Coordinates of C-alpha atoms and ligand atoms in Angstrom, one line a residue:
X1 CA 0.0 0.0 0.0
X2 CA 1.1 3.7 -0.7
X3 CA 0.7 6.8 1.0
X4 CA 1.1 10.4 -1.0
X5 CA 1.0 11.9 2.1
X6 CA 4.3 10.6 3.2
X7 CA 7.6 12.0 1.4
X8 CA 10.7 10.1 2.1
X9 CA 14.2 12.3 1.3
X10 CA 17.1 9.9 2.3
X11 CA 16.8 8.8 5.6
X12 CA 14.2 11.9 6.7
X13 CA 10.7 11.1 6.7
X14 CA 8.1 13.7 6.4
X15 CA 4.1 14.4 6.4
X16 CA 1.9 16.5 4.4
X17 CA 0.3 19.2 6.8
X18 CA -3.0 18.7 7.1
X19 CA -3.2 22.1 9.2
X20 CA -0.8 24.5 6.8
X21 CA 1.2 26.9 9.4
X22 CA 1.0 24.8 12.2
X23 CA 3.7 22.9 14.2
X24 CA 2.4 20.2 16.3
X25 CA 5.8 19.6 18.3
X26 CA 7.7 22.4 16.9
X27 CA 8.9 20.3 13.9
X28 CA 10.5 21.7 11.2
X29 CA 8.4 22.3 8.2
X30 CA 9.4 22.1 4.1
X31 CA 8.1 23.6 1.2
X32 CA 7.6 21.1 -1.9
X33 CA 5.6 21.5 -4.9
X34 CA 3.4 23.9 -3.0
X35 CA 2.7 21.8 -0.4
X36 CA 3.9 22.4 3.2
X37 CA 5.7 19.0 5.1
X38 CA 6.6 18.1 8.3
X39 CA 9.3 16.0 9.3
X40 CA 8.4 13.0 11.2
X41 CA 10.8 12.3 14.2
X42 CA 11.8 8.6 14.2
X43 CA 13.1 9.0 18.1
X44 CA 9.6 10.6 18.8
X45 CA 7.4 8.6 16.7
X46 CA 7.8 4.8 16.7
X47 CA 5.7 4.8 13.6
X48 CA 8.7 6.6 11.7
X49 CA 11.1 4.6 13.2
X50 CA 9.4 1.4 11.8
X51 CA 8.8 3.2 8.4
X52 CA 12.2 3.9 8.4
X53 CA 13.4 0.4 9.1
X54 CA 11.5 -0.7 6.3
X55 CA 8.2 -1.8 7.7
X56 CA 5.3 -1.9 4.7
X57 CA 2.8 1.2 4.9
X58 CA -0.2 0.0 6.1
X59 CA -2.5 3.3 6.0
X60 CA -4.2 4.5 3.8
X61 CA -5.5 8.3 3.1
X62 CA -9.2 6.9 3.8
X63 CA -8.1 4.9 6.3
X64 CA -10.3 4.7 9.6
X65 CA -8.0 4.6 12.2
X66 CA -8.5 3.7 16.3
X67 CA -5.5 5.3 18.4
X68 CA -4.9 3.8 21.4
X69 CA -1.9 5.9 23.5
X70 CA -2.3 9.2 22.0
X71 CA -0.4 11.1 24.7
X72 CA -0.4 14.5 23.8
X73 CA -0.5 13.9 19.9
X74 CA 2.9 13.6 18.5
X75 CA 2.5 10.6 16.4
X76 CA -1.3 10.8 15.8
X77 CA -1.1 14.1 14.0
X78 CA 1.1 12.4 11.6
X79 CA -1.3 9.8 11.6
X80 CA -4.0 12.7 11.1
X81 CA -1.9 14.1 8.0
X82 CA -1.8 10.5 6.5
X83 CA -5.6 10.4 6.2
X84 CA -7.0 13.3 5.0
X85 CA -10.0 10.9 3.5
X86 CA -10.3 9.3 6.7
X87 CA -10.6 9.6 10.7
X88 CA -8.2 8.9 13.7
X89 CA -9.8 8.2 16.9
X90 CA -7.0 8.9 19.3
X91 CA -7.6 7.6 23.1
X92 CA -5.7 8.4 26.3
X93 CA -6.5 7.9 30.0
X94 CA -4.2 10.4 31.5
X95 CA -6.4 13.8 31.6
X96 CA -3.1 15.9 32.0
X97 CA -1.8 14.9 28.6
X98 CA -4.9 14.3 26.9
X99 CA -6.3 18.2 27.3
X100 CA -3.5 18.8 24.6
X101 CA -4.7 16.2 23.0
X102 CA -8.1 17.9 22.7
X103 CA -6.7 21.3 21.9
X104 CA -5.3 18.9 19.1
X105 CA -8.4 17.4 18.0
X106 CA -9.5 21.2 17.5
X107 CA -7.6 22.1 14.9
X108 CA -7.4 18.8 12.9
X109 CA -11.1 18.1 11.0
X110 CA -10.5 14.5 10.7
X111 CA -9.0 13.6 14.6
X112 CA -11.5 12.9 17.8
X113 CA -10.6 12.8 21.3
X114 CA -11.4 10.3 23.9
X115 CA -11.1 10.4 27.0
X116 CA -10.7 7.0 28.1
X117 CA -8.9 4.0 29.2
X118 CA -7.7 1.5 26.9
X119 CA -8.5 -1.2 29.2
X120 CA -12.4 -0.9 28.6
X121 CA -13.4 -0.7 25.1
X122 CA -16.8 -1.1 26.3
X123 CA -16.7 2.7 27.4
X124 CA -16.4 3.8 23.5
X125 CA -18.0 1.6 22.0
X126 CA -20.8 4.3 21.1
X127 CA -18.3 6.8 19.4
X128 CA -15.9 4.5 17.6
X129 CA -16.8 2.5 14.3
X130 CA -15.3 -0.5 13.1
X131 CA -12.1 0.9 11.9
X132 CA -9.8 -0.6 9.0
X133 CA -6.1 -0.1 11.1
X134 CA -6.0 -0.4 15.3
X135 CA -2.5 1.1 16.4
X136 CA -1.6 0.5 19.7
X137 CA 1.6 2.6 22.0
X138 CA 0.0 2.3 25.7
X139 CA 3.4 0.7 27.8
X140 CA 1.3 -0.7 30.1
X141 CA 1.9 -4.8 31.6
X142 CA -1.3 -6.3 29.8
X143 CA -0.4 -5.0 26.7
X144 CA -1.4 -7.7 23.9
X145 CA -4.4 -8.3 26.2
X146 CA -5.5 -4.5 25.7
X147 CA -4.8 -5.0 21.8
X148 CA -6.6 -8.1 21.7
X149 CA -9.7 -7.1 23.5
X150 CA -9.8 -3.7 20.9
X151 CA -8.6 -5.6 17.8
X152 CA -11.9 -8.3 18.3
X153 CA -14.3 -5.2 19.4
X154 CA -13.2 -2.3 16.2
X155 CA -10.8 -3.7 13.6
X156 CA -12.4 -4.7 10.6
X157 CA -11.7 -8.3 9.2
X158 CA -8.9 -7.6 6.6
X159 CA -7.7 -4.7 8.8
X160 CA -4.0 -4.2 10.0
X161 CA -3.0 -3.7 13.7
X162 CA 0.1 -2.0 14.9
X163 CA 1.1 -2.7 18.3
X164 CA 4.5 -1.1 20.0
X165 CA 5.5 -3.3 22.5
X166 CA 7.9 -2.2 25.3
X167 CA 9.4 -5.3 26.8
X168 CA 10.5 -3.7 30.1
X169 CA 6.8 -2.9 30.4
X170 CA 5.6 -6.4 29.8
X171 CA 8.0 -7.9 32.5
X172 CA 11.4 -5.8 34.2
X173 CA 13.0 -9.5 35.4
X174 CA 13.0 -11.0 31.8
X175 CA 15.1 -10.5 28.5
X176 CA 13.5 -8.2 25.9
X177 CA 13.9 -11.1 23.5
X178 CA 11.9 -13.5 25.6
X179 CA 9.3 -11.0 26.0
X180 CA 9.4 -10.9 21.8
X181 CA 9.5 -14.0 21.3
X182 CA 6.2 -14.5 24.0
X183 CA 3.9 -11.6 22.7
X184 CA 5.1 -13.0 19.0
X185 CA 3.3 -16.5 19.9
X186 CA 0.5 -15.0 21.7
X187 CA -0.4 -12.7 18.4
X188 CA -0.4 -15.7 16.0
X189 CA -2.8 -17.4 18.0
X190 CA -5.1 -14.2 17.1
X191 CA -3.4 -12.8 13.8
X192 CA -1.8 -13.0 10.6
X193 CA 1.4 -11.8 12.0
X194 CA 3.0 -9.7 9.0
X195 CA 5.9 -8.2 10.4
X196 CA 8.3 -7.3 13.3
X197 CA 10.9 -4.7 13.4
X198 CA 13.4 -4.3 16.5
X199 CA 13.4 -0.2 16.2
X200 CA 16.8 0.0 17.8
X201 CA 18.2 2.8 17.9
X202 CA 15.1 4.8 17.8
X203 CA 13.7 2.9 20.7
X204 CA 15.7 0.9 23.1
X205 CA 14.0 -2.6 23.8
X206 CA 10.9 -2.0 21.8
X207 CA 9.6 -4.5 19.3
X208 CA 7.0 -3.3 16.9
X209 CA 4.1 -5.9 15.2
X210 CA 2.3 -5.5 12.1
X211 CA -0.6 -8.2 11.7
X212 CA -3.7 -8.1 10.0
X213 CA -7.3 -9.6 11.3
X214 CA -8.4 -13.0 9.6
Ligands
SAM301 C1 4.5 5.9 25.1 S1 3.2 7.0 25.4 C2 2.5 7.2 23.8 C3 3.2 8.1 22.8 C4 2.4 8.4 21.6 N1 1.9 7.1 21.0 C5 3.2 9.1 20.5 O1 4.0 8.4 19.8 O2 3.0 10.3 20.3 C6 2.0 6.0 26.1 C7 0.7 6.7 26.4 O3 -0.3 5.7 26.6 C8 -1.1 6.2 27.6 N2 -1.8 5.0 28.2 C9 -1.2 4.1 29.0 N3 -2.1 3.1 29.3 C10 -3.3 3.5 28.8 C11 -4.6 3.0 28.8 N4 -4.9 1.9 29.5 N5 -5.6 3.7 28.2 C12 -5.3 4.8 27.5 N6 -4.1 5.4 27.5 C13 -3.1 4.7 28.1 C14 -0.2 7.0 28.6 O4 -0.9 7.9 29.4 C15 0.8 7.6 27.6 O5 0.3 8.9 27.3

């Protein structure tokens, strides 16, 4: 699958602006054929990162995307500028963060805010659709459980999932690999598992999945 809204010069990464003028994380912005980009940060976005180590693209610019993580928007404005024919529903539980998020949301027509924890689907169920990508960054212990629960509740059959797995997250007392290795097993029980990508240096211990619904 191909994205126009992403340009790639050498190793730098950048997104089409949705919002023309505006910085998100005061990224630097270029100029090409009278568009305006912004350059994705690969040590701020593990999305870039895994782009940039050669994972497929896997959204689309009418893409229906479910968010879960948002934080305060780095990597789902990106996400936002990838789908101009689409919708990002971006979810975070920590109200601090997410308030940015909002202010976000605001500016961006195709990007909603949920205030809400990952851990009960159930809770937005009435304000998300069944989406055709679920990307997951939440850190937390019960990680592919959280993905799981979301993947069988929103993502379309055919869709792709993206989870960001943080190994030290998952377990502090075990080897990142194990934890890989684990969470790799677990996901083919569920998934076509499409690809992995070890986003070192980007990321230290982080394993990133691609896999697509059956
Ligand atoms: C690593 S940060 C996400 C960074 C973000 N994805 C980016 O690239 O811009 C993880 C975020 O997940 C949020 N989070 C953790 N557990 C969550 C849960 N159960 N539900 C919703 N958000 C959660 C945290 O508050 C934090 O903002």
């Amino acid at each position: 699958m191909n994205n126009e809204n992403i340009l790639r010069m050498g190793k730098k990464i950048y997104t089409k602006n949705l919002t023309p003028g505006i910085s998100v994380y005061g990224e630097e912005t270029i100029k090409k054929e009278g568009y305006e980009y912004r350059y994705w940060d690969p040590f701020r976005s593990k999305l870039a990162a895994a782009l940039l180590k050669n994972m497929s693209q896997f959204i689309s610019s009418n893409s229906k995307v479910l968010y879960l993580g948002a934080a305060s928007g780095t990597t789902i404005s990106h996400v936002s500028d990838l789908t101009p024919n689409g919708f990002v529903f971006g979810v975070e539980f920590s109200k601090r963060v997410a308030k940015q998020l909002f202010l976000l949301s605001m500016k961006r027509r195709n990007l909603a805010s949920i205030l809400a924890d990952a851990n009960k689907p159930e809770e937005y169920i009435p304000y998300v659709p069944a989406v055709d990508v679920l990307y997951q960054d939440v850190a937390q212990k019960n990680q592919v459980e959280i993905f799981i629960k979301n993947a069988d509740l929103f993502l379309k059959k055919g869709g792709f999932g993206f989870l960001a797995l943080k190994a030290k997250s998952v377990d502090v007392t075990k080897k990142p690999k194990q934890i890989y290795e684990r969470v790799y097993r677990q996901l083919l029980e569920r998934f076509d598992v499409l690809e992995y990508k070890n986003i070192t240096p980007f990321q230290k211990d982080h394993m990133v999945y691609l896999v697509k619904k059956e």
